[in-house]
mmCIF file of C-alpha atoms and ligand atoms in Angstrom:
data_model
loop_
_atom_site.group_PDB
_atom_site.id
_atom_site.type_symbol
_atom_site.label_atom_id
_atom_site.label_comp_id
_atom_site.label_asym_id
_atom_site.label_seq_id
_atom_site.Cartn_x
_atom_site.Cartn_y
_atom_site.Cartn_z
ATOM 1 C CA MET A 16 35.985 -10.230 -4.601
ATOM 2 C CA LYS A 17 34.121 -8.199 -1.704
ATOM 3 C CA LEU A 18 31.781 -5.534 -2.992
ATOM 4 C CA ALA A 19 33.626 -2.739 -1.028
ATOM 5 C CA GLU A 20 35.665 -3.349 -4.161
ATOM 6 C CA ILE A 21 33.961 -2.705 -6.879
ATOM 7 C CA GLY A 22 31.497 -0.393 -5.029
ATOM 8 C CA GLU A 23 28.249 0.673 -5.457
ATOM 9 C CA PHE A 24 28.701 2.063 -9.224
ATOM 10 C CA GLY A 25 30.100 -1.078 -10.202
ATOM 11 C CA PHE A 26 27.598 -3.927 -8.290
ATOM 12 C CA ILE A 27 24.326 -1.135 -10.173
ATOM 13 C CA ALA A 28 27.158 -1.793 -13.593
ATOM 14 C CA ARG A 29 26.375 -5.926 -12.933
ATOM 15 C CA VAL A 30 22.484 -5.885 -12.330
ATOM 16 C CA ARG A 31 21.723 -3.249 -15.444
ATOM 17 C CA GLN A 32 23.860 -5.451 -17.892
ATOM 18 C CA ARG A 33 22.178 -8.434 -16.776
ATOM 19 C CA ALA A 34 18.316 -7.080 -16.396
ATOM 20 C CA GLU A 35 16.280 -6.801 -19.831
ATOM 21 C CA SER A 36 13.769 -4.309 -21.230
ATOM 22 C CA CYS A 37 10.354 -4.698 -21.575
ATOM 23 C CA ALA A 38 8.133 -3.000 -24.175
ATOM 24 C CA ASP A 39 6.085 -0.910 -21.876
ATOM 25 C CA LEU A 40 9.058 0.364 -20.483
ATOM 26 C CA VAL A 41 10.668 3.337 -21.930
ATOM 27 C CA LEU A 42 13.627 3.405 -19.735
ATOM 28 C CA GLY A 43 15.262 0.894 -17.635
ATOM 29 C CA ILE A 44 18.203 1.086 -15.542
ATOM 30 C CA GLY A 45 20.748 3.778 -15.208
ATOM 31 C CA ASP A 46 18.867 7.103 -15.067
ATOM 32 C CA ASP A 47 17.318 8.884 -11.843
ATOM 33 C CA CYS A 48 14.279 7.932 -12.530
ATOM 34 C CA ALA A 49 12.466 4.216 -14.849
ATOM 35 C CA ALA A 50 9.541 5.762 -17.632
ATOM 36 C CA SER A 51 6.666 3.493 -18.202
ATOM 37 C CA ARG A 52 4.114 4.382 -20.768
ATOM 38 C CA PRO A 53 0.394 3.577 -18.393
ATOM 39 C CA ALA A 54 -1.692 1.064 -20.792
ATOM 40 C CA PRO A 55 -5.169 3.407 -21.043
ATOM 41 C CA GLY A 56 -8.544 1.412 -19.474
ATOM 42 C CA GLU A 57 -5.704 -0.048 -17.090
ATOM 43 C CA LEU A 58 -4.976 0.425 -13.418
ATOM 44 C CA LEU A 59 -1.546 1.154 -12.157
ATOM 45 C CA LEU A 60 -0.572 -1.587 -8.882
ATOM 46 C CA THR A 61 2.398 -1.104 -6.566
ATOM 47 C CA SER A 62 3.247 -2.908 -3.526
ATOM 48 C CA THR A 63 6.480 -2.575 -1.412
ATOM 49 C CA ASP A 64 8.028 -5.750 0.455
ATOM 50 C CA LEU A 65 10.761 -5.342 3.796
ATOM 51 C CA LEU A 66 13.035 -8.722 4.060
ATOM 52 C CA ILE A 67 16.090 -8.188 6.719
ATOM 53 C CA GLU A 68 17.931 -10.893 7.274
ATOM 54 C CA ASP A 69 17.494 -12.256 10.993
ATOM 55 C CA VAL A 70 13.899 -11.546 11.279
ATOM 56 C CA HIS A 71 12.060 -12.522 7.701
ATOM 57 C CA PHE A 72 15.596 -14.953 6.107
ATOM 58 C CA ARG A 73 18.536 -16.377 7.671
ATOM 59 C CA ARG A 74 20.992 -16.388 4.941
ATOM 60 C CA ALA A 75 22.498 -20.026 6.355
ATOM 61 C CA TRP A 76 19.427 -21.588 5.343
ATOM 62 C CA SER A 77 18.927 -20.492 1.687
ATOM 63 C CA ASP A 78 21.705 -19.723 -1.115
ATOM 64 C CA PRO A 79 22.020 -15.886 -2.211
ATOM 65 C CA ARG A 80 20.023 -16.921 -5.939
ATOM 66 C CA THR A 81 17.111 -18.713 -3.893
ATOM 67 C CA LEU A 82 16.696 -15.555 -1.672
ATOM 68 C CA GLY A 83 16.756 -13.686 -4.800
ATOM 69 C CA ARG A 84 13.837 -15.370 -6.465
ATOM 70 C CA LYS A 85 11.878 -15.329 -2.822
ATOM 71 C CA SER A 86 12.238 -11.420 -2.386
ATOM 72 C CA VAL A 87 10.749 -11.247 -6.008
ATOM 73 C CA SER A 88 7.934 -13.749 -5.613
ATOM 74 C CA VAL A 89 6.498 -12.874 -2.616
ATOM 75 C CA ASN A 90 6.285 -9.308 -4.109
ATOM 76 C CA VAL A 91 4.669 -10.086 -6.962
ATOM 77 C CA SER A 92 2.064 -12.288 -4.796
ATOM 78 C CA ASP A 93 0.578 -9.077 -4.243
ATOM 79 C CA VAL A 94 -0.034 -8.098 -7.057
ATOM 80 C CA ALA A 95 -1.552 -11.880 -7.742
ATOM 81 C CA ALA A 96 -3.829 -11.036 -4.934
ATOM 82 C CA MET A 97 -5.614 -7.972 -6.860
ATOM 83 C CA GLY A 98 -6.169 -10.130 -9.734
ATOM 84 C CA GLY A 99 -3.136 -8.320 -11.441
ATOM 85 C CA LYS A 100 0.086 -8.874 -13.790
ATOM 86 C CA PRO A 101 3.995 -7.905 -12.715
ATOM 87 C CA ALA A 102 5.231 -5.098 -14.959
ATOM 88 C CA SER A 103 8.059 -4.078 -13.524
ATOM 89 C CA LEU A 104 10.394 -4.561 -10.266
ATOM 90 C CA TYR A 105 12.582 -2.355 -8.032
ATOM 91 C CA LEU A 106 14.961 -3.567 -5.611
ATOM 92 C CA GLY A 107 16.076 -1.544 -2.478
ATOM 93 C CA LEU A 108 19.184 -2.614 -1.390
ATOM 94 C CA GLY A 109 21.572 -1.926 2.295
ATOM 95 C CA ILE A 110 24.322 -4.740 1.789
ATOM 96 C CA PRO A 111 27.210 -4.664 4.019
ATOM 97 C CA GLY A 112 30.774 -4.264 2.309
ATOM 98 C CA GLY A 113 32.536 -7.383 3.154
ATOM 99 C CA VAL A 114 29.949 -9.580 0.985
ATOM 100 C CA ALA A 115 31.536 -11.544 -1.731
ATOM 101 C CA VAL A 116 30.535 -10.174 -5.630
ATOM 102 C CA GLU A 117 29.906 -13.520 -6.474
ATOM 103 C CA ASP A 118 26.755 -13.898 -3.911
ATOM 104 C CA LEU A 119 25.703 -10.531 -4.947
ATOM 105 C CA ASP A 120 25.443 -11.606 -8.758
ATOM 106 C CA ALA A 121 23.754 -14.537 -7.937
ATOM 107 C CA PHE A 122 21.056 -12.898 -5.720
ATOM 108 C CA ALA A 123 20.921 -10.544 -8.862
ATOM 109 C CA ASP A 124 20.305 -13.618 -11.286
ATOM 110 C CA GLY A 125 17.799 -14.749 -8.860
ATOM 111 C CA VAL A 126 15.755 -11.583 -8.635
ATOM 112 C CA LEU A 127 15.916 -11.801 -12.567
ATOM 113 C CA GLU A 128 15.262 -14.827 -12.832
ATOM 114 C CA ALA A 129 12.135 -15.095 -10.906
ATOM 115 C CA CYS A 130 11.487 -11.209 -12.850
ATOM 116 C CA ALA A 131 10.816 -13.331 -16.323
ATOM 117 C CA GLU A 132 8.906 -16.312 -14.840
ATOM 118 C CA TYR A 133 6.694 -13.208 -13.966
ATOM 119 C CA GLY A 134 7.020 -11.726 -16.954
ATOM 120 C CA ALA A 135 8.349 -8.757 -15.297
ATOM 121 C CA VAL A 136 11.319 -6.739 -15.466
ATOM 122 C CA LEU A 137 13.728 -5.036 -12.831
ATOM 123 C CA ALA A 138 13.603 -1.322 -13.700
ATOM 124 C CA GLY A 139 15.320 0.439 -11.045
ATOM 125 C CA GLY A 140 16.439 0.280 -7.054
ATOM 126 C CA ASP A 141 18.775 1.562 -4.596
ATOM 127 C CA THR A 142 21.928 0.142 -3.310
ATOM 128 C CA CYS A 143 23.839 1.337 -0.161
ATOM 129 C CA ARG A 144 26.532 -0.095 2.189
ATOM 130 C CA SER A 145 24.533 -1.483 5.641
ATOM 131 C CA PRO A 146 26.298 -1.416 8.685
ATOM 132 C CA GLY A 147 25.207 -5.113 9.952
ATOM 133 C CA PRO A 148 22.293 -7.511 8.445
ATOM 134 C CA TRP A 149 20.753 -7.907 4.298
ATOM 135 C CA PHE A 150 18.180 -5.204 4.082
ATOM 136 C CA ILE A 151 16.200 -6.543 0.722
ATOM 137 C CA SER A 152 13.254 -4.028 -0.456
ATOM 138 C CA VAL A 153 11.050 -4.998 -3.426
ATOM 139 C CA THR A 154 8.081 -2.878 -4.891
ATOM 140 C CA VAL A 155 6.531 -4.084 -7.667
ATOM 141 C CA GLN A 156 4.546 -2.332 -10.033
ATOM 142 C CA GLY A 157 1.674 -4.406 -12.430
ATOM 143 C CA ARG A 158 -1.546 -3.452 -14.221
ATOM 144 C CA VAL A 159 -5.431 -4.712 -13.670
ATOM 145 C CA PRO A 160 -7.836 -3.757 -16.798
ATOM 146 C CA GLU A 161 -10.327 -1.178 -14.443
ATOM 147 C CA GLY A 162 -13.032 -3.164 -13.377
ATOM 148 C CA GLU A 163 -10.631 -6.689 -13.172
ATOM 149 C CA LEU A 164 -9.567 -4.812 -10.082
ATOM 150 C CA LEU A 165 -9.968 -7.663 -6.698
ATOM 151 C CA THR A 166 -9.818 -6.331 -3.320
ATOM 152 C CA ARG A 167 -10.466 -7.337 0.047
ATOM 153 C CA GLN A 168 -13.569 -6.073 -0.310
ATOM 154 C CA GLY A 169 -16.772 -7.881 -1.964
ATOM 155 C CA ALA A 170 -17.046 -11.124 -0.408
ATOM 156 C CA ARG A 171 -20.986 -11.831 0.312
ATOM 157 C CA PRO A 172 -23.129 -14.270 2.889
ATOM 158 C CA GLY A 173 -23.582 -17.327 0.961
ATOM 159 C CA ASP A 174 -20.066 -16.740 -0.965
ATOM 160 C CA LEU A 175 -17.900 -19.830 -0.742
ATOM 161 C CA LEU A 176 -14.495 -19.759 0.219
ATOM 162 C CA TRP A 177 -11.796 -21.173 -1.734
ATOM 163 C CA VAL A 178 -7.745 -21.268 -1.413
ATOM 164 C CA SER A 179 -5.416 -22.247 -3.797
ATOM 165 C CA GLY A 180 -2.569 -25.046 -3.625
ATOM 166 C CA ARG A 181 -1.660 -26.606 -0.375
ATOM 167 C CA LEU A 182 -1.676 -25.163 3.213
ATOM 168 C CA GLY A 183 0.729 -25.156 6.143
ATOM 169 C CA ASP A 184 4.469 -26.555 4.529
ATOM 170 C CA SER A 185 6.260 -23.327 4.845
ATOM 171 C CA ALA A 186 5.664 -23.511 8.041
ATOM 172 C CA LEU A 187 6.066 -26.540 9.036
ATOM 173 C CA ALA A 188 9.854 -25.986 7.049
ATOM 174 C CA LEU A 189 10.612 -22.910 8.909
ATOM 175 C CA ARG A 190 9.217 -25.297 12.060
ATOM 176 C CA GLU A 191 11.888 -27.356 10.938
ATOM 177 C CA LEU A 192 14.707 -25.106 10.039
ATOM 178 C CA LEU A 193 14.643 -23.430 13.057
ATOM 179 C CA ALA A 194 15.403 -26.553 15.236
ATOM 180 C CA GLY A 195 18.138 -27.117 13.906
ATOM 181 C CA GLY A 196 16.735 -29.743 10.898
ATOM 182 C CA ARG A 197 16.492 -30.329 7.576
ATOM 183 C CA PRO A 198 12.886 -29.911 6.267
ATOM 184 C CA ALA A 199 12.893 -32.199 3.433
ATOM 185 C CA PRO A 200 13.905 -30.389 -0.094
ATOM 186 C CA ALA A 201 10.017 -30.185 -1.595
ATOM 187 C CA LEU A 202 8.955 -28.805 2.415
ATOM 188 C CA ALA A 203 11.944 -26.472 1.701
ATOM 189 C CA ALA A 204 11.436 -25.592 -1.428
ATOM 190 C CA ARG A 205 7.859 -24.304 -0.456
ATOM 191 C CA HIS A 206 9.048 -21.482 2.311
ATOM 192 C CA LEU A 207 12.134 -20.387 0.565
ATOM 193 C CA ASP A 208 11.614 -20.638 -2.881
ATOM 194 C CA PRO A 209 7.910 -19.972 -3.361
ATOM 195 C CA SER A 210 5.285 -18.965 -6.239
ATOM 196 C CA ALA A 211 3.295 -16.301 -6.864
ATOM 197 C CA ARG A 212 0.132 -17.084 -8.242
ATOM 198 C CA VAL A 213 -0.404 -14.954 -10.838
ATOM 199 C CA ALA A 214 -2.275 -17.427 -13.566
ATOM 200 C CA LEU A 215 -4.944 -18.403 -11.192
ATOM 201 C CA GLY A 216 -5.448 -14.597 -10.047
ATOM 202 C CA ARG A 217 -5.525 -13.543 -13.882
ATOM 203 C CA ALA A 218 -7.958 -16.080 -14.375
ATOM 204 C CA LEU A 219 -10.268 -14.900 -11.554
ATOM 205 C CA ALA A 220 -10.483 -11.443 -12.536
ATOM 206 C CA VAL A 221 -11.010 -12.165 -15.830
ATOM 207 C CA GLN A 222 -13.630 -14.533 -15.752
ATOM 208 C CA GLY A 223 -15.063 -12.155 -12.901
ATOM 209 C CA LEU A 224 -15.345 -15.349 -10.656
ATOM 210 C CA ALA A 225 -14.239 -13.815 -7.382
ATOM 211 C CA THR A 226 -15.633 -11.493 -4.871
ATOM 212 C CA ALA A 227 -12.760 -10.996 -2.597
ATOM 213 C CA MET A 228 -9.122 -12.220 -2.748
ATOM 214 C CA ILE A 229 -5.935 -12.226 -0.631
ATOM 215 C CA ASP A 230 -3.021 -13.817 -0.590
ATOM 216 C CA VAL A 231 -1.732 -15.732 2.394
ATOM 217 C CA SER A 232 1.177 -13.923 4.287
ATOM 218 C CA ASP A 233 0.561 -14.032 7.572
ATOM 219 C CA GLY A 234 -1.321 -17.214 7.846
ATOM 220 C CA LEU A 235 -5.460 -18.619 6.514
ATOM 221 C CA LEU A 236 -7.167 -16.952 9.899
ATOM 222 C CA ALA A 237 -5.032 -14.008 10.108
ATOM 223 C CA ASP A 238 -5.748 -13.188 5.841
ATOM 224 C CA LEU A 239 -9.005 -14.858 5.674
ATOM 225 C CA GLY A 240 -10.062 -11.861 8.513
ATOM 226 C CA HIS A 241 -8.948 -8.878 6.879
ATOM 227 C CA ILE A 242 -11.002 -10.496 3.951
ATOM 228 C CA LEU A 243 -14.277 -10.416 6.768
ATOM 229 C CA ASP A 244 -13.263 -7.282 8.303
ATOM 230 C CA SER A 245 -12.665 -4.897 5.108
ATOM 231 C CA SER A 246 -15.820 -6.811 3.363
ATOM 232 C CA VAL A 247 -18.163 -6.860 6.983
ATOM 233 C CA VAL A 248 -19.145 -10.660 6.775
ATOM 234 C CA GLY A 249 -18.295 -13.646 8.883
ATOM 235 C CA ALA A 250 -17.601 -17.405 7.590
ATOM 236 C CA ARG A 251 -17.057 -21.204 8.473
ATOM 237 C CA VAL A 252 -14.263 -23.044 8.046
ATOM 238 C CA GLU A 253 -14.289 -26.576 7.583
ATOM 239 C CA ARG A 254 -11.132 -27.961 9.501
ATOM 240 C CA ASP A 255 -10.971 -31.096 7.450
ATOM 241 C CA ALA A 256 -11.186 -29.281 4.193
ATOM 242 C CA LEU A 257 -8.031 -27.400 4.658
ATOM 243 C CA PRO A 258 -5.663 -28.649 1.779
ATOM 244 C CA LEU A 259 -2.543 -29.995 3.167
ATOM 245 C CA SER A 260 0.366 -31.643 1.169
ATOM 246 C CA SER A 261 0.924 -35.594 2.015
ATOM 247 C CA LEU A 262 4.370 -34.671 4.312
ATOM 248 C CA PHE A 263 2.713 -32.443 6.139
ATOM 249 C CA ARG A 264 -0.583 -34.974 6.555
ATOM 250 C CA ASP A 265 2.282 -36.916 7.888
ATOM 251 C CA ALA A 266 3.912 -34.906 10.122
ATOM 252 C CA LEU A 267 0.255 -34.182 11.214
ATOM 253 C CA THR A 268 -0.006 -38.138 12.132
ATOM 254 C CA ALA A 269 2.904 -37.761 14.442
ATOM 255 C CA GLU A 270 1.772 -34.388 15.972
ATOM 256 C CA PRO A 271 -2.064 -33.496 15.411
ATOM 257 C CA ALA A 272 -1.235 -29.548 17.061
ATOM 258 C CA LEU A 273 0.723 -28.896 13.236
ATOM 259 C CA LEU A 274 -2.929 -28.140 11.915
ATOM 260 C CA ASP A 275 -2.548 -25.135 13.881
ATOM 261 C CA LEU A 276 0.658 -23.953 11.108
ATOM 262 C CA ALA A 277 -2.063 -24.793 8.200
ATOM 263 C CA LEU A 278 -4.343 -22.325 9.898
ATOM 264 C CA ALA A 279 -2.247 -19.581 11.048
ATOM 265 C CA GLY A 280 1.615 -20.621 10.152
ATOM 266 C CA GLY A 281 1.753 -17.825 7.345
ATOM 267 C CA GLU A 282 4.193 -17.439 4.094
ATOM 268 C CA ASP A 283 1.721 -20.155 2.280
ATOM 269 C CA TYR A 284 1.589 -17.133 -0.712
ATOM 270 C CA GLU A 285 -1.612 -18.544 -1.637
ATOM 271 C CA LEU A 286 -4.738 -16.971 -3.010
ATOM 272 C CA LEU A 287 -7.654 -17.005 -0.542
ATOM 273 C CA PHE A 288 -10.576 -15.551 -1.943
ATOM 274 C CA THR A 289 -14.402 -15.913 -2.808
ATOM 275 C CA SER A 290 -16.874 -16.589 -4.865
ATOM 276 C CA PRO A 291 -20.772 -16.727 -5.774
ATOM 277 C CA PRO A 292 -22.070 -20.526 -5.450
ATOM 278 C CA GLN A 293 -23.044 -20.443 -9.330
ATOM 279 C CA CYS A 294 -19.451 -19.926 -10.126
ATOM 280 C CA ALA A 295 -17.617 -23.504 -8.248
ATOM 281 C CA ALA A 296 -17.452 -25.648 -10.924
ATOM 282 C CA ALA A 297 -15.729 -22.629 -13.348
ATOM 283 C CA VAL A 298 -13.813 -22.170 -9.990
ATOM 284 C CA ALA A 299 -12.559 -25.498 -9.723
ATOM 285 C CA ALA A 300 -12.311 -26.081 -13.413
ATOM 286 C CA LEU A 301 -8.689 -23.576 -12.662
ATOM 287 C CA ALA A 302 -6.540 -26.220 -10.940
ATOM 288 C CA ALA A 303 -4.000 -26.221 -13.014
ATOM 289 C CA ASP A 304 0.122 -27.180 -13.332
ATOM 290 C CA GLY A 305 -0.519 -29.218 -9.978
ATOM 291 C CA VAL A 306 -2.087 -26.231 -8.360
ATOM 292 C CA PRO A 307 -5.453 -27.264 -6.639
ATOM 293 C CA VAL A 308 -8.078 -24.646 -5.638
ATOM 294 C CA THR A 309 -10.429 -26.410 -2.444
ATOM 295 C CA GLN A 310 -13.128 -24.834 -1.040
ATOM 296 C CA ILE A 311 -12.892 -24.594 2.589
ATOM 297 C CA GLY A 312 -15.716 -22.677 3.793
ATOM 298 C CA ARG A 313 -18.507 -20.240 2.968
ATOM 299 C CA ILE A 314 -19.332 -16.725 3.663
ATOM 300 C CA LEU A 315 -21.407 -15.885 6.643
ATOM 301 C CA PRO A 316 -23.284 -12.296 8.168
ATOM 302 C CA GLN A 317 -20.852 -10.649 10.321
ATOM 303 C CA GLU A 318 -22.862 -11.838 13.490
ATOM 304 C CA ASP A 319 -21.460 -15.270 13.367
ATOM 305 C CA GLY A 320 -17.966 -14.454 13.382
ATOM 306 C CA LEU A 321 -15.665 -16.535 12.419
ATOM 307 C CA LEU A 322 -16.088 -20.191 12.831
ATOM 308 C CA LEU A 323 -13.956 -23.306 12.494
ATOM 309 C CA VAL A 324 -15.663 -26.300 12.457
ATOM 310 C CA ASP A 325 -15.088 -30.334 12.472
ATOM 311 C CA ALA A 326 -16.481 -32.888 9.842
ATOM 312 C CA LEU A 327 -19.693 -32.838 12.119
ATOM 313 C CA GLY A 328 -20.209 -29.210 12.092
ATOM 314 C CA ARG A 329 -18.848 -28.453 15.904
ATOM 315 C CA PRO A 330 -17.145 -25.815 16.743
ATOM 316 C CA CYS A 331 -12.996 -26.277 16.902
ATOM 317 C CA PRO A 332 -11.414 -24.003 19.179
ATOM 318 C CA LEU A 333 -9.499 -21.018 17.126
ATOM 319 C CA PRO A 334 -5.240 -21.111 17.370
ATOM 320 C CA ARG A 335 -3.755 -17.843 18.106
ATOM 321 C CA ARG A 336 -3.929 -16.064 14.985
ATOM 322 C CA GLY A 337 -1.134 -15.086 12.548
ATOM 323 C CA PHE A 338 2.236 -13.331 12.974
ATOM 324 C CA ASP A 339 2.820 -9.376 14.192
ATOM 325 C CA HIS A 340 6.174 -7.918 14.348
ATOM 326 C CA PHE A 341 5.355 -5.982 17.213
ATOM 327 C CA SER A 342 3.519 -8.400 19.251
HETATM 328 P P1 ADP B 20 20.664 8.128 -7.819
HETATM 329 O O1 ADP B 20 22.048 8.610 -7.057
HETATM 330 O O2 ADP B 20 19.592 9.263 -8.701
HETATM 331 O O3 ADP B 20 19.470 7.702 -6.857
HETATM 332 P P2 ADP B 20 21.505 5.686 -8.056
HETATM 333 O O4 ADP B 20 22.974 5.787 -8.818
HETATM 334 O O5 ADP B 20 21.194 4.997 -7.253
HETATM 335 O O6 ADP B 20 20.786 7.072 -8.630
HETATM 336 O O7 ADP B 20 20.802 4.399 -9.366
HETATM 337 C C1 ADP B 20 21.420 4.215 -10.757
HETATM 338 C C2 ADP B 20 20.304 3.476 -11.180
HETATM 339 O O8 ADP B 20 20.650 2.414 -11.050
HETATM 340 C C3 ADP B 20 18.800 4.102 -11.433
HETATM 341 O O9 ADP B 20 18.043 3.760 -12.610
HETATM 342 C C4 ADP B 20 18.521 2.889 -9.490
HETATM 343 O O10 ADP B 20 17.032 2.382 -10.659
HETATM 344 C C5 ADP B 20 19.457 1.523 -10.679
HETATM 345 N N1 ADP B 20 20.368 0.856 -8.924
HETATM 346 C C6 ADP B 20 20.201 1.235 -7.946
HETATM 347 N N2 ADP B 20 20.537 0.401 -7.278
HETATM 348 C C7 ADP B 20 19.667 -0.618 -7.874
HETATM 349 C C8 ADP B 20 19.410 -2.085 -7.412
HETATM 350 N N3 ADP B 20 20.027 -2.552 -6.235
HETATM 351 N N4 ADP B 20 18.730 -2.410 -8.405
HETATM 352 C C9 ADP B 20 17.893 -2.409 -9.412
HETATM 353 N N5 ADP B 20 18.880 -1.284 -9.827
HETATM 354 C C10 ADP B 20 19.213 -0.186 -9.276
HETATM 355 MG MG1 MG B 21 20.057 6.347 -5.790
#
């Protein structure tokens, strides 16, 4: 059966049946707006991401359920990066009429499964026909107690620079996919089904350990650049301290230039944050569930700029920074 046969409202009814409600959502899918009750003393966080077929994803690389999961995770990652907890998601879809309803159901299952894993609910959206590619626009709303909000501002010279998880796996998987290869499943999963680091972001916020934070979506150096610009500081990154998976290290042994993928590849969805040196032990203790936190450098005064150094402290050339849709 094709989407065109059940129509917009047929699809919405199927999504609505599957979506659950949660305590602070007064009204979910089914009316003109969702309604929720803001908790006193909390800030509402809102962020939108747009995923366009053949720009952000290829349908041949991912089953629809996994695509649904990723659509949620990349969006929730922005809430994690502010120290928040996701609450509700809104799903805008542009889909060609010829798509099989089973594929859309699987996509919605992935969306709802990921929402449930992050403790969020699907609270609304919009569904339109696309003349060609899939368009997926996800808006997330989350909460953070006032006073726990973490932004890109606030890093100070002397702070240590930390990153969660491992860098470069997603970009390495993408590179193999683009070359027509089949990346190892663990590597492919890092690109196709990333996890937002909500628990780590909350822990840093609750314990007051971070001075600035961002999620690594455009590449380590590009996103670090955003912290440096917003905080008006510089930084020194230790090349040999970058956390790399064993799969990535194997690839690196064969092709040393691949290190650029860890520095500038993007779509890692790890948390990059700064923290005062006296908090180092508390930060290191947050590593959990196979997600390490690694100190990769230090914040410097702004006039020092951004330095990448080798094990002997000698400056290394910086790779081209990150991804820009229009360059
Ligand atoms: P309106 O025309 O008033 O914008 P719609 O008919 O577009 O309302 O949507 C009806 C309900 O279904 C709304 O609650 C809307 O949020 C929800 N909805 C529509 N599309 C989606 C979707 N793709 N995912 C989740 N909810 C959706
Ligand atoms: Mg509408």
